[in-house]
Coordinates of C-alpha atoms and ligand atoms in Angstrom, one line a residue:
X1 CA -22.3 -46.0 13.1
X2 CA -18.8 -47.3 12.2
X3 CA -18.8 -50.3 9.9
X4 CA -15.9 -52.5 8.9
X5 CA -16.9 -54.5 5.9
X6 CA -14.6 -57.4 5.0
X7 CA -11.3 -55.6 5.8
X8 CA -8.3 -57.5 4.6
X9 CA -4.6 -56.6 4.9
X10 CA -1.3 -58.3 4.4
X11 CA 2.2 -57.2 4.9
X12 CA 4.4 -59.1 2.5
X13 CA 3.5 -62.8 3.2
X14 CA 1.9 -62.1 6.6
X15 CA -1.9 -61.6 6.6
X16 CA -2.9 -59.4 9.5
X17 CA -6.6 -59.0 8.6
X18 CA -8.7 -61.6 7.0
X19 CA -12.1 -60.2 5.9
X20 CA -12.8 -58.6 9.3
X21 CA -16.4 -57.3 9.6
X22 CA -18.1 -55.7 12.6
X23 CA -20.1 -52.6 13.4
X24 CA -20.1 -50.2 16.3
X25 CA -23.1 -48.0 17.0
X26 CA -23.1 -44.4 18.3
X27 CA -22.2 -44.2 22.0
X28 CA -21.0 -47.8 21.9
X29 CA -17.5 -49.2 22.4
X30 CA -16.2 -52.3 20.7
X31 CA -13.2 -54.0 22.3
X32 CA -10.7 -55.7 20.0
X33 CA -9.0 -58.4 22.0
X34 CA -6.0 -60.3 20.6
X35 CA -2.5 -61.4 21.4
X36 CA 0.5 -59.2 20.5
X37 CA 1.0 -59.2 16.8
X38 CA -2.5 -60.3 16.0
X39 CA -3.3 -57.2 13.9
X40 CA -5.1 -55.0 16.4
X41 CA -3.2 -51.8 15.8
X42 CA -3.3 -52.3 12.1
X43 CA -7.1 -52.5 12.2
X44 CA -7.2 -49.1 14.1
X45 CA -4.7 -47.6 11.6
X46 CA -7.0 -48.8 8.7
X47 CA -10.0 -47.1 10.4
X48 CA -7.9 -43.9 10.9
X49 CA -6.7 -43.9 7.3
X50 CA -3.1 -44.4 8.2
X51 CA -2.9 -47.8 6.5
X52 CA -4.8 -48.7 3.4
X53 CA -6.6 -52.1 3.4
X54 CA -6.0 -54.5 0.5
X55 CA -9.7 -55.2 0.4
X56 CA -12.9 -54.3 2.1
X57 CA -14.4 -50.9 3.2
X58 CA -14.6 -48.7 6.3
X59 CA -17.9 -46.8 6.5
X60 CA -18.8 -44.0 8.9
X61 CA -22.4 -42.8 9.0
X62 CA -22.9 -44.8 5.8
X63 CA -20.1 -43.0 3.9
X64 CA -17.2 -44.9 2.5
X65 CA -13.9 -43.8 4.0
X66 CA -11.2 -45.6 2.1
X67 CA -10.5 -42.7 -0.3
X68 CA -10.4 -40.1 2.4
X69 CA -7.1 -39.0 3.9
X70 CA -6.7 -39.3 7.7
X71 CA -7.3 -35.6 8.3
X72 CA -10.7 -35.7 6.6
X73 CA -12.0 -38.6 8.7
X74 CA -12.5 -36.9 12.0
X75 CA -11.0 -39.8 13.9
X76 CA -9.2 -39.3 17.2
X77 CA -6.7 -41.7 18.6
X78 CA -5.2 -42.4 22.1
X79 CA -2.1 -44.5 22.6
X80 CA -0.4 -46.2 25.5
X81 CA 2.6 -43.8 25.5
X82 CA 0.4 -40.6 25.6
X83 CA 2.2 -39.1 22.6
X84 CA 2.1 -35.6 24.2
X85 CA 4.4 -32.9 22.9
X86 CA 7.0 -32.1 25.6
X87 CA 7.7 -28.5 24.6
X88 CA 4.0 -27.6 24.9
X89 CA 2.1 -27.1 28.2
X90 CA -1.1 -28.9 29.1
X91 CA -3.6 -26.6 27.3
X92 CA -1.4 -26.3 24.3
X93 CA -1.3 -30.0 24.0
X94 CA -5.0 -30.3 24.4
X95 CA -5.5 -27.5 21.8
X96 CA -3.0 -28.9 19.3
X97 CA -5.5 -30.3 16.8
X98 CA -7.6 -27.2 16.9
X99 CA -4.6 -25.0 16.2
X100 CA -3.5 -27.3 13.4
X101 CA -6.9 -26.8 11.9
X102 CA -6.4 -23.1 11.9
X103 CA -8.5 -22.1 15.0
X104 CA -7.3 -18.9 16.6
X105 CA -5.3 -19.1 19.8
X106 CA -7.9 -17.6 22.2
X107 CA -10.7 -19.8 20.9
X108 CA -8.5 -22.9 21.0
X109 CA -7.4 -22.1 24.5
X110 CA -10.9 -21.6 25.7
X111 CA -12.1 -24.9 24.1
X112 CA -9.1 -26.8 25.5
X113 CA -9.6 -25.4 29.0
X114 CA -13.3 -26.4 28.9
X115 CA -12.3 -29.9 27.8
X116 CA -9.6 -30.1 30.5
X117 CA -12.2 -29.2 33.1
X118 CA -14.3 -32.2 31.9
X119 CA -11.5 -34.6 32.2
X120 CA -10.7 -33.4 35.7
X121 CA -7.7 -31.2 34.9
X122 CA -9.4 -27.8 35.5
X123 CA -6.9 -25.1 36.3
X124 CA -3.9 -27.1 35.2
X125 CA -3.6 -25.7 31.7
X126 CA -0.4 -23.9 32.3
X127 CA 1.5 -26.9 33.7
X128 CA 4.3 -28.6 31.9
X129 CA 3.4 -32.1 30.7
X130 CA 6.6 -33.7 32.0
X131 CA 5.6 -32.8 35.6
X132 CA 2.3 -34.7 35.2
X133 CA 1.6 -38.3 36.5
X134 CA 0.8 -41.0 34.0
X135 CA -2.9 -40.7 34.8
X136 CA -2.9 -36.9 34.3
X137 CA -1.0 -37.3 31.0
X138 CA -3.6 -39.7 29.8
X139 CA -6.4 -37.2 30.8
X140 CA -4.6 -34.6 28.7
X141 CA -4.5 -37.1 25.8
X142 CA -8.2 -37.8 26.3
X143 CA -9.0 -34.1 26.2
X144 CA -6.9 -33.6 23.1
X145 CA -8.6 -36.5 21.4
X146 CA -12.1 -35.3 22.2
X147 CA -11.7 -31.5 21.9
X148 CA -12.1 -31.5 18.1
X149 CA -15.4 -33.3 18.3
X150 CA -14.3 -36.5 16.5
X151 CA -16.8 -38.8 14.8
X152 CA -14.9 -41.9 16.1
X153 CA -12.6 -42.5 19.0
X154 CA -9.8 -45.1 18.6
X155 CA -8.0 -46.3 21.8
X156 CA -4.8 -48.4 21.3
X157 CA -4.1 -49.9 24.7
X158 CA -4.2 -46.5 26.3
X159 CA -4.4 -47.6 29.9
X160 CA -2.0 -50.5 29.9
X161 CA 0.9 -48.6 31.5
X162 CA -1.3 -47.2 34.4
X163 CA -1.5 -48.8 37.8
X164 CA -4.8 -50.5 38.7
X165 CA -6.6 -47.7 40.6
X166 CA -5.8 -45.0 38.0
X167 CA -6.6 -47.4 35.2
X168 CA -10.1 -48.0 36.4
X169 CA -10.7 -44.2 36.8
X170 CA -9.5 -43.5 33.3
X171 CA -11.5 -46.5 31.9
X172 CA -14.7 -45.1 33.5
X173 CA -14.0 -41.6 32.3
X174 CA -13.3 -42.6 28.7
X175 CA -16.4 -44.9 28.7
X176 CA -18.6 -42.1 30.0
X177 CA -17.3 -39.6 27.6
X178 CA -17.9 -41.9 24.6
X179 CA -21.5 -42.4 25.7
X180 CA -22.1 -38.7 26.3
X181 CA -20.7 -37.7 23.0
X182 CA -22.6 -40.5 21.3
X183 CA -19.8 -41.5 19.0
X184 CA -18.5 -45.1 18.3
X185 CA -15.3 -46.1 19.9
X186 CA -12.9 -49.0 19.2
X187 CA -10.7 -50.1 22.1
X188 CA -7.7 -52.3 21.5
X189 CA -6.6 -54.2 24.5
X190 CA -5.1 -57.5 25.6
X191 CA -6.9 -57.3 29.0
X192 CA -10.2 -59.1 29.1
X193 CA -11.3 -57.3 32.3
X194 CA -10.8 -54.0 30.6
X195 CA -12.6 -55.1 27.5
X196 CA -15.6 -56.4 29.5
X197 CA -15.8 -53.2 31.6
X198 CA -15.6 -50.7 28.8
X199 CA -17.1 -52.4 25.8
X200 CA -20.6 -53.2 24.6
X201 CA -19.2 -55.8 22.2
X202 CA -16.1 -57.9 22.0
X203 CA -14.2 -58.7 18.8
X204 CA -11.7 -61.5 19.3
X205 CA -8.8 -61.6 16.9
X206 CA -6.3 -64.4 16.3
X207 CA -3.6 -64.0 13.7
X208 CA -5.6 -61.6 11.7
X209 CA -8.9 -63.6 11.8
X210 CA -12.0 -62.6 13.7
X211 CA -12.7 -65.7 15.8
X212 CA -15.7 -64.4 17.7
X213 CA -17.8 -61.3 18.0
X214 CA -20.7 -60.7 20.5
X215 CA -21.6 -59.0 23.7
X216 CA -19.3 -59.6 26.6
X217 CA -21.9 -61.9 28.2
X218 CA -22.4 -64.0 25.0
X219 CA -18.7 -64.3 24.4
X220 CA -17.8 -65.1 28.0
X221 CA -20.5 -67.7 28.4
X222 CA -19.6 -69.5 25.2
X223 CA -16.1 -68.9 24.0
X224 CA -16.0 -70.2 20.4
X225 CA -12.9 -72.2 20.8
X226 CA -9.7 -72.7 22.8
X227 CA -8.1 -69.6 21.3
X228 CA -11.1 -67.5 22.3
X229 CA -11.2 -68.9 25.8
X230 CA -7.5 -68.1 26.2
X231 CA -8.0 -64.5 25.1
X232 CA -10.8 -64.2 27.6
X233 CA -8.5 -65.4 30.4
X234 CA -10.6 -68.5 31.0
X235 CA -8.7 -70.8 33.4
X236 CA -10.0 -74.1 32.1
X237 CA -8.1 -74.2 28.9
X238 CA -4.9 -75.9 27.9
X239 CA -2.9 -76.1 24.7
X240 CA -4.6 -79.3 23.8
X241 CA -8.2 -78.9 24.7
X242 CA -10.8 -76.5 26.1
X243 CA -13.8 -77.8 28.1
X244 CA -16.7 -75.4 27.8
X245 CA -18.1 -74.6 31.3
X246 CA -21.6 -75.8 30.4
X247 CA -20.1 -79.3 29.9
X248 CA -19.2 -79.5 33.6
X249 CA -21.7 -79.7 36.3
X250 CA -20.7 -79.3 39.9
X251 CA -23.0 -80.7 42.6
X252 CA -24.7 -78.3 45.0
X253 CA -22.5 -79.4 47.9
X254 CA -19.5 -78.8 45.7
X255 CA -17.9 -82.2 46.1
X256 CA -18.6 -83.7 42.7
X257 CA -17.9 -82.7 39.2
X258 CA -19.7 -84.4 36.4
X259 CA -18.9 -84.2 32.8
X260 CA -22.3 -84.1 31.0
X261 CA -23.2 -86.3 28.1
X262 CA -22.8 -83.4 25.7
X263 CA -19.1 -83.5 26.3
X264 CA -17.3 -86.7 25.3
X265 CA -14.1 -87.4 27.0
X266 CA -12.0 -89.3 24.5
X267 CA -10.0 -92.4 25.5
X268 CA -6.6 -91.5 26.8
X269 CA -7.7 -88.1 28.1
X270 CA -7.4 -87.0 31.7
X271 CA -9.3 -84.3 33.5
X272 CA -7.6 -82.6 36.4
X273 CA -8.9 -80.1 38.8
X274 CA -6.7 -78.0 41.0
X275 CA -8.3 -77.8 44.4
X276 CA -7.0 -75.2 46.8
X277 CA -6.9 -77.7 49.7
X278 CA -6.7 -81.2 48.2
X279 CA -4.4 -80.3 45.3
X280 CA -4.7 -82.1 42.0
X281 CA -7.9 -84.2 41.5
X282 CA -8.2 -86.1 38.3
X283 CA -10.1 -88.7 36.4
X284 CA -8.8 -90.6 33.5
X285 CA -10.6 -92.2 30.6
X286 CA -9.1 -95.5 29.4
X287 CA -12.1 -95.9 27.1
X288 CA -14.2 -93.1 25.8
X289 CA -16.2 -91.7 28.7
X290 CA -19.6 -90.1 28.3
X291 CA -20.4 -89.5 31.9
X292 CA -17.5 -89.3 34.2
X293 CA -17.2 -88.2 37.8
X294 CA -14.4 -86.9 39.8
X295 CA -14.1 -85.3 43.2
X296 CA -13.8 -81.6 43.1
X297 CA -14.9 -78.4 44.8
X298 CA -16.4 -75.3 43.4
X299 CA -14.4 -72.5 44.9
X300 CA -11.2 -71.4 43.1
X301 CA -11.3 -74.6 41.1
X302 CA -9.3 -74.7 37.9
X303 CA -10.3 -77.4 35.5
X304 CA -7.9 -78.4 32.8
X305 CA -7.9 -81.3 30.4
X306 CA -5.0 -82.8 28.6
X307 CA -4.1 -85.9 26.7
X308 CA -2.4 -88.4 29.1
X309 CA 1.0 -89.5 27.9
Ligands
ADP1 P1 -0.9 -55.8 17.4 O1 -1.3 -54.4 17.6 O2 -2.1 -56.8 17.6 O3 0.2 -56.2 18.4 P2 0.0 -55.0 14.8 O4 -1.3 -54.7 14.0 O5 0.8 -53.9 15.3 O6 -0.4 -56.1 15.9 O7 0.9 -55.9 13.9 C1 0.5 -57.1 13.3 C2 1.6 -57.7 12.5 O8 1.9 -56.9 11.3 C3 2.9 -57.8 13.3 O9 3.6 -58.9 12.9 C4 3.7 -56.6 12.7 O10 5.1 -56.8 12.8 C5 3.2 -56.5 11.3 N1 3.2 -55.1 10.8 C6 2.5 -54.0 11.3 N2 2.7 -52.9 10.6 C7 3.6 -53.3 9.6 C8 4.2 -52.5 8.5 N3 3.9 -51.2 8.3 N4 5.0 -53.2 7.7 C9 5.2 -54.5 7.9 N5 4.7 -55.3 8.9 C10 3.9 -54.7 9.7
MG2 MG1 -0.7 -52.9 18.8

């Protein structure tokens, strides 16, 4: 089990982690979702031992990690840009970590080739890496990450540069291999679909703060606030206000949308719905409205709410 216990970090005046705590069990993946610059990579670097936290502790299997150098942590990382070594061929790249740890060439090659077979690159060990496709490069990177039997796998937006079909193959492969190896994994991404597909739990970060943590189902059903809803790609959120889906009830025939009593529409606020056929539908509150009705349809409807000028 990987535990982050109140991890804090600032660079000069900028706080990139504010007492971040979460756990990832063996064989499980946690996805850290956050906008660019929200501190996602820094969190991975802290787990890997490449950045020291100002406060808090990283624990792996109950053991404190902060005092350990990166090479003693048995952490493997994958990055968006593959980070393969161009002068080495495929098996040499996959075997790189083993060789660095002093394993003999023949053993390292055999282990690397077994691993390449597992990631779908059997028989490609002698190829040059610059001749590989993006998906193949990322398979080499996955083989290199896992060949040394790491205790944790850290994935820093590794699939972002791949096209859709390849991306989903690699996501599935990485997810399956984390489960088979029974190690915790932390995936950093800004793609909510990837997070929900790969992860058992989501960690939503905004400017260094953890704003929500739970299973994908829990978090998607009840985003904690507008920032969380936006990170999850929810459509019904605007800069000013977020309407939780449970506050809106749509009639069975799909022609009426009611705001339930639990959601109070303040005076001067307007709700609009983008209907694919009828265009913008809206209702406006000139006094606080507790139970307001507007015409709307279910399919492809986007509900947004904003303060009328
Ligand atoms: P993300 O991966 O979510 O895009 P990062 O963790 O890379 O975010 O960075 C968060 C913030 O911390 C950014 O504003 C970045 O410029 C800053 N930062 C990251 N590393 C350093 C560093 N070594 N020194 C100073 N600032 C840094
Ligand atoms: Mg990053």
